[in-house]
Amino acid sequence: GQQLNQSPQSMFIQEGEDVSMNCTSSSIFNTWLWYKQDPGEGPVLLIALYKAGELTSNGRLTAQFGITRKDSFLNISASIPSDVGIYFCAGPVRGSGGGADGLTFGKGTHLIIQP
Amino acid sequence: DTAVSQTPKYLVTQMGNDKSIKCEQNLGHDTMYWYKQDSKKFLKIMFSYNNKELIINETVPNRFSPKSPDKAHLNLHINSLELGDSAVYFCASSRGSYNEQFFGPGTRLTVL
């Protein structure tokens, strides 16, 4: 399967700050997904991206599908305490295939918000 | 209503035992998956299954086997449990090969 490099590994920010994280791959992806995992819970899908260059928002979250198809970015504006958690990027195991083989995940970005 | 559910939430057992984790989805999806999340929170696909095909990640030991009694269920059976099997196991589902997958709450397995 494809390897996804996600950064930063962790972020310590103040409430109200904006957050940016990204994910890169050495191979082309046709789909980028962003998930959030709260402690003791399963990952929850935040945003799905299907087209190179696509910019999609979900409330205070905005994600972009890189034009090279090898990267994606997630931004969170005006962070609040409930944004704390682990954010994962993900894509199809085969990169450019469908999801039937499962997803490959980045190693996650731990977001910690200081009040 | 819970979309993807798993039981049990916690499972503590001795090395060498055989155990099962159940998964059910009420989303009408036809593809289901099992993932393993290690202590560093790294998520890795184990199996993907629809009513036509089982895709097995080559790194998964053959002590692990998925069993699907019907389209809404994909249970995970583990034989001869080892210490290294301790992890959180997640079930997920999707519509066909559509990439958007929905995850269950996880089962924390601890092997003593």
Coordinates of N, CA and C in Angstrom, one line a residue, chain B:
Chain B
D1 N -29.6 6.3 16.1 CA -29.3 4.9 15.8 C -27.8 4.8 15.5
T2 N -27.1 3.8 16.0 CA -25.7 3.6 15.8 C -25.5 3.1 14.3
A3 N -24.6 3.7 13.6 CA -24.4 3.3 12.2 C -23.6 2.0 12.1
V4 N -22.4 2.0 12.8 CA -21.6 0.9 12.8 C -21.3 0.6 14.3
S5 N -21.6 -0.6 14.7 CA -21.5 -0.9 16.1 C -20.6 -2.2 16.3
Q6 N -19.9 -2.2 17.4 CA -19.0 -3.4 17.7 C -19.2 -3.8 19.1
T7 N -19.1 -5.1 19.3 CA -19.1 -5.7 20.6 C -18.0 -6.8 20.8
P8 N -17.4 -6.9 21.9 CA -17.5 -5.9 23.0 C -16.7 -4.7 22.9
K9 N -16.8 -3.7 23.7 CA -16.0 -2.5 23.7 C -14.6 -2.8 24.2
Y10 N -14.5 -3.7 25.3 CA -13.3 -4.1 25.9 C -13.2 -5.6 25.9
L11 N -12.0 -6.1 25.7 CA -11.9 -7.6 25.7 C -10.5 -7.9 26.3
V12 N -10.5 -8.5 27.5 CA -9.3 -8.9 28.1 C -9.2 -10.4 28.2
T13 N -8.1 -11.0 27.7 CA -8.0 -12.4 27.7 C -6.6 -12.9 27.8
Q14 N -6.5 -14.2 28.0 CA -5.1 -14.8 28.2 C -4.6 -15.2 26.8
M15 N -3.2 -15.2 26.8 CA -2.5 -15.7 25.6 C -3.0 -17.1 25.3
G16 N -3.1 -17.4 24.0 CA -3.5 -18.7 23.6 C -5.0 -18.9 23.4
N17 N -5.8 -18.1 23.9 CA -7.2 -18.2 23.8 C -7.7 -17.8 22.4
D18 N -8.9 -18.2 22.1 CA -9.6 -17.8 20.8 C -10.7 -16.9 21.2
K19 N -10.8 -15.8 20.5 CA -11.9 -14.8 20.7 C -12.5 -14.3 19.4
S20 N -13.7 -13.7 19.6 CA -14.3 -13.0 18.5 C -14.8 -11.6 18.8
I21 N -14.8 -10.8 17.8 CA -15.3 -9.4 17.9 C -16.4 -9.3 16.9
K22 N -17.6 -8.8 17.3 CA -18.7 -8.7 16.4 C -18.8 -7.3 15.8
C23 N -19.3 -7.2 14.6 CA -19.5 -5.8 14.0 C -20.8 -5.9 13.2
E24 N -21.6 -4.9 13.3 CA -22.8 -4.7 12.6 C -23.0 -3.3 12.1
Q25 N -23.4 -3.2 10.8 CA -23.7 -1.8 10.3 C -25.2 -1.8 9.8
N26 N -25.8 -0.7 10.0 CA -27.2 -0.5 9.6 C -27.3 0.6 8.5
L27 N -26.2 0.8 7.8 CA -26.2 1.8 6.7 C -26.6 1.2 5.3
G28 N -26.8 -0.1 5.3 CA -27.1 -0.7 4.0 C -25.9 -0.8 3.1
H29 N -24.7 -0.7 3.6 CA -23.4 -0.8 2.9 C -23.2 -2.2 2.5
D30 N -22.4 -2.4 1.5 CA -22.1 -3.8 1.1 C -20.7 -4.2 1.2
T31 N -19.8 -3.3 1.7 CA -18.4 -3.6 1.9 C -18.1 -3.2 3.3
M32 N -17.4 -4.2 4.0 CA -17.0 -4.0 5.4 C -15.5 -4.2 5.5
Y33 N -15.0 -3.7 6.6 CA -13.5 -3.7 6.8 C -13.2 -3.9 8.3
W34 N -12.0 -4.5 8.5 CA -11.4 -4.5 9.8 C -10.0 -3.8 9.7
Y35 N -9.8 -2.9 10.7 CA -8.5 -2.2 10.9 C -8.0 -2.5 12.3
K36 N -6.7 -2.4 12.4 CA -6.0 -2.5 13.7 C -5.3 -1.2 14.0
Q37 N -5.5 -0.7 15.2 CA -4.8 0.6 15.6 C -3.8 0.2 16.8
D38 N -2.5 0.4 16.5 CA -1.6 0.1 17.6 C -1.4 1.2 18.6
S39 N -0.5 0.9 19.5 CA -0.4 1.9 20.7 C 0.1 3.2 20.3
K40 N 0.6 3.4 19.1 CA 1.1 4.7 18.6 C 0.0 5.3 17.7
K41 N -1.2 4.7 17.7 CA -2.4 5.2 17.0 C -2.3 5.0 15.5
F42 N -1.4 4.2 15.0 CA -1.3 3.9 13.6 C -2.4 3.0 13.2
L43 N -3.2 3.3 12.2 CA -4.3 2.5 11.7 C -3.8 1.8 10.5
K44 N -4.1 0.5 10.5 CA -3.7 -0.4 9.3 C -4.9 -1.3 8.9
I45 N -5.1 -1.4 7.6 CA -6.2 -2.2 7.1 C -5.8 -3.7 7.3
M46 N -6.8 -4.5 7.7 CA -6.5 -5.9 7.9 C -7.3 -6.7 6.8
F47 N -8.6 -6.4 6.7 CA -9.4 -7.1 5.7 C -10.4 -6.1 5.1
S48 N -10.8 -6.5 3.9 CA -11.9 -5.8 3.2 C -12.7 -6.9 2.6
Y49 N -14.1 -6.8 2.8 CA -15.0 -7.9 2.4 C -16.3 -7.3 1.8
N50 N -16.6 -7.8 0.6 CA -18.0 -7.7 0.2 C -18.5 -9.1 -0.1
N51 N -19.7 -9.2 -0.6 CA -20.3 -10.5 -0.8 C -19.6 -11.3 -2.0
K52 N -18.7 -10.6 -2.6 CA -18.0 -11.3 -3.7 C -16.6 -11.6 -3.4
E53 N -15.9 -10.8 -2.6 CA -14.5 -11.0 -2.5 C -14.0 -10.6 -1.1
L54 N -13.0 -11.4 -0.7 CA -12.3 -11.0 0.6 C -10.9 -10.6 0.2
I55 N -10.5 -9.4 0.6 CA -9.1 -9.0 0.4 C -8.4 -8.9 1.7
I56 N -7.3 -9.7 1.7 CA -6.6 -9.8 3.0 C -5.2 -9.1 2.9
N57 N -5.0 -8.2 3.9 CA -3.6 -7.6 3.9 C -2.6 -8.7 4.2
E58 N -1.6 -8.7 3.3 CA -0.6 -9.8 3.4 C 0.1 -9.9 4.7
T59 N 0.1 -8.8 5.5 CA 0.8 -8.9 6.8 C 0.0 -9.4 7.9
V60 N -1.3 -9.7 7.6 CA -2.1 -10.2 8.7 C -1.9 -11.7 8.9
P61 N -1.6 -12.2 10.1 CA -1.4 -13.6 10.4 C -2.7 -14.4 10.1
N62 N -2.5 -15.6 9.7 CA -3.7 -16.4 9.4 C -4.5 -16.9 10.6
R63 N -4.0 -16.5 11.8 CA -4.8 -16.7 13.0 C -6.1 -15.8 13.0
F64 N -6.0 -14.8 12.2 CA -7.2 -13.8 12.1 C -8.0 -14.2 10.9
S65 N -9.3 -14.3 11.1 CA -10.2 -14.6 10.0 C -11.5 -13.8 10.2
P66 N -12.0 -13.2 9.1 CA -13.3 -12.5 9.1 C -14.4 -13.5 8.7
K67 N -15.5 -13.4 9.3 CA -16.7 -14.2 8.9 C -17.9 -13.3 8.8
S68 N -18.6 -13.5 7.7 CA -19.7 -12.6 7.5 C -21.0 -13.5 7.3
P69 N -21.9 -13.5 8.3 CA -23.1 -14.2 8.2 C -24.1 -13.6 7.3
D70 N -24.0 -12.3 7.1 CA -24.9 -11.6 6.1 C -24.2 -10.2 5.8
K71 N -24.8 -9.5 4.9 CA -24.2 -8.2 4.5 C -24.0 -7.2 5.6
A72 N -24.8 -7.3 6.6 CA -24.8 -6.3 7.7 C -23.7 -6.6 8.8
H73 N -23.1 -7.8 8.7 CA -22.2 -8.2 9.7 C -20.9 -8.7 9.2
L74 N -19.8 -8.3 9.9 CA -18.5 -8.9 9.6 C -17.8 -9.1 10.9
N75 N -17.7 -10.3 11.4 CA -17.1 -10.6 12.7 C -15.6 -11.0 12.5
L76 N -14.9 -10.7 13.5 CA -13.4 -11.0 13.4 C -13.1 -12.1 14.4
H77 N -12.6 -13.2 14.0 CA -12.2 -14.3 14.8 C -10.7 -14.4 14.9
I78 N -10.2 -14.5 16.1 CA -8.8 -14.6 16.4 C -8.4 -15.8 17.1
N79 N -7.6 -16.7 16.6 CA -7.2 -17.9 17.2 C -5.8 -17.7 17.9
S80 N -5.6 -18.5 18.9 CA -4.3 -18.5 19.6 C -3.7 -17.1 19.8
L81 N -4.4 -16.4 20.6 CA -4.0 -15.0 20.8 C -2.6 -14.8 21.3
E82 N -1.9 -13.8 20.9 CA -0.6 -13.5 21.3 C -0.5 -12.1 21.9
L83 N 0.5 -11.9 22.7 CA 0.7 -10.6 23.3 C 0.6 -9.4 22.3
G84 N 1.2 -9.6 21.2 CA 1.3 -8.6 20.1 C 0.0 -8.3 19.5
D85 N -1.0 -9.1 19.8 CA -2.4 -8.8 19.2 C -3.1 -7.7 20.0
S86 N -2.5 -7.3 21.1 CA -3.1 -6.3 21.9 C -3.2 -5.0 21.1
A87 N -4.4 -4.4 20.9 CA -4.5 -3.2 20.1 C -6.0 -2.9 20.2
V88 N -6.4 -1.8 19.4 CA -7.8 -1.5 19.2 C -8.1 -1.9 17.8
Y89 N -9.2 -2.6 17.7 CA -9.7 -3.1 16.4 C -10.9 -2.3 16.0
F90 N -10.9 -1.8 14.8 CA -12.1 -1.0 14.3 C -12.7 -1.7 13.1
C91 N -14.0 -1.8 13.1 CA -14.8 -2.2 12.0 C -15.2 -0.9 11.2
A92 N -15.3 -1.0 9.9 CA -15.8 0.1 9.1 C -16.6 -0.5 7.9
S93 N -17.4 0.4 7.3 CA -18.2 0.0 6.2 C -18.2 1.1 5.1
S94 N -18.5 0.7 3.9 CA -18.7 1.7 2.8 C -19.7 1.2 1.8
R95 N -20.1 2.0 0.9 CA -21.0 1.6 -0.2 C -20.1 1.2 -1.3
G96 N -20.1 -0.1 -1.6 CA -19.3 -0.6 -2.7 C -17.9 -0.3 -2.5
S97 N -17.2 0.2 -3.5 CA -15.8 0.5 -3.4 C -15.6 2.0 -3.2
Y98 N -16.7 2.7 -2.9 CA -16.7 4.1 -2.6 C -15.7 4.3 -1.4
N99 N -14.9 5.4 -1.5 CA -13.8 5.5 -0.6 C -14.2 6.0 0.8
E100 N -15.4 6.6 0.9 CA -15.8 7.1 2.2 C -16.2 6.0 3.1
Q101 N -15.5 5.8 4.2 CA -15.7 4.7 5.1 C -16.2 5.2 6.5
F102 N -17.1 4.5 7.1 CA -17.6 4.9 8.4 C -17.2 3.8 9.4
F103 N -16.7 4.3 10.5 CA -16.0 3.5 11.5 C -16.9 3.2 12.7
G104 N -16.7 2.0 13.3 CA -17.3 1.7 14.6 C -16.5 2.3 15.7
P105 N -17.0 2.1 16.9 CA -16.3 2.8 18.1 C -15.1 2.1 18.6
G106 N -14.8 0.9 18.0 CA -13.6 0.2 18.4 C -13.7 -0.8 19.5
T107 N -12.9 -1.8 19.5 CA -12.8 -2.8 20.5 C -11.3 -2.9 21.0
R108 N -11.2 -2.6 22.3 CA -9.8 -2.6 22.8 C -9.5 -4.0 23.3
L109 N -8.6 -4.7 22.7 CA -8.2 -6.1 23.0 C -6.9 -6.0 23.8
T110 N -6.9 -6.7 25.0 CA -5.7 -6.8 25.8 C -5.4 -8.2 26.0
V111 N -4.3 -8.7 25.6 CA -3.9 -10.1 25.8 C -2.8 -10.1 26.9
L112 N -3.1 -10.9 27.9 CA -2.2 -11.0 29.1 C -1.4 -12.3 29.0

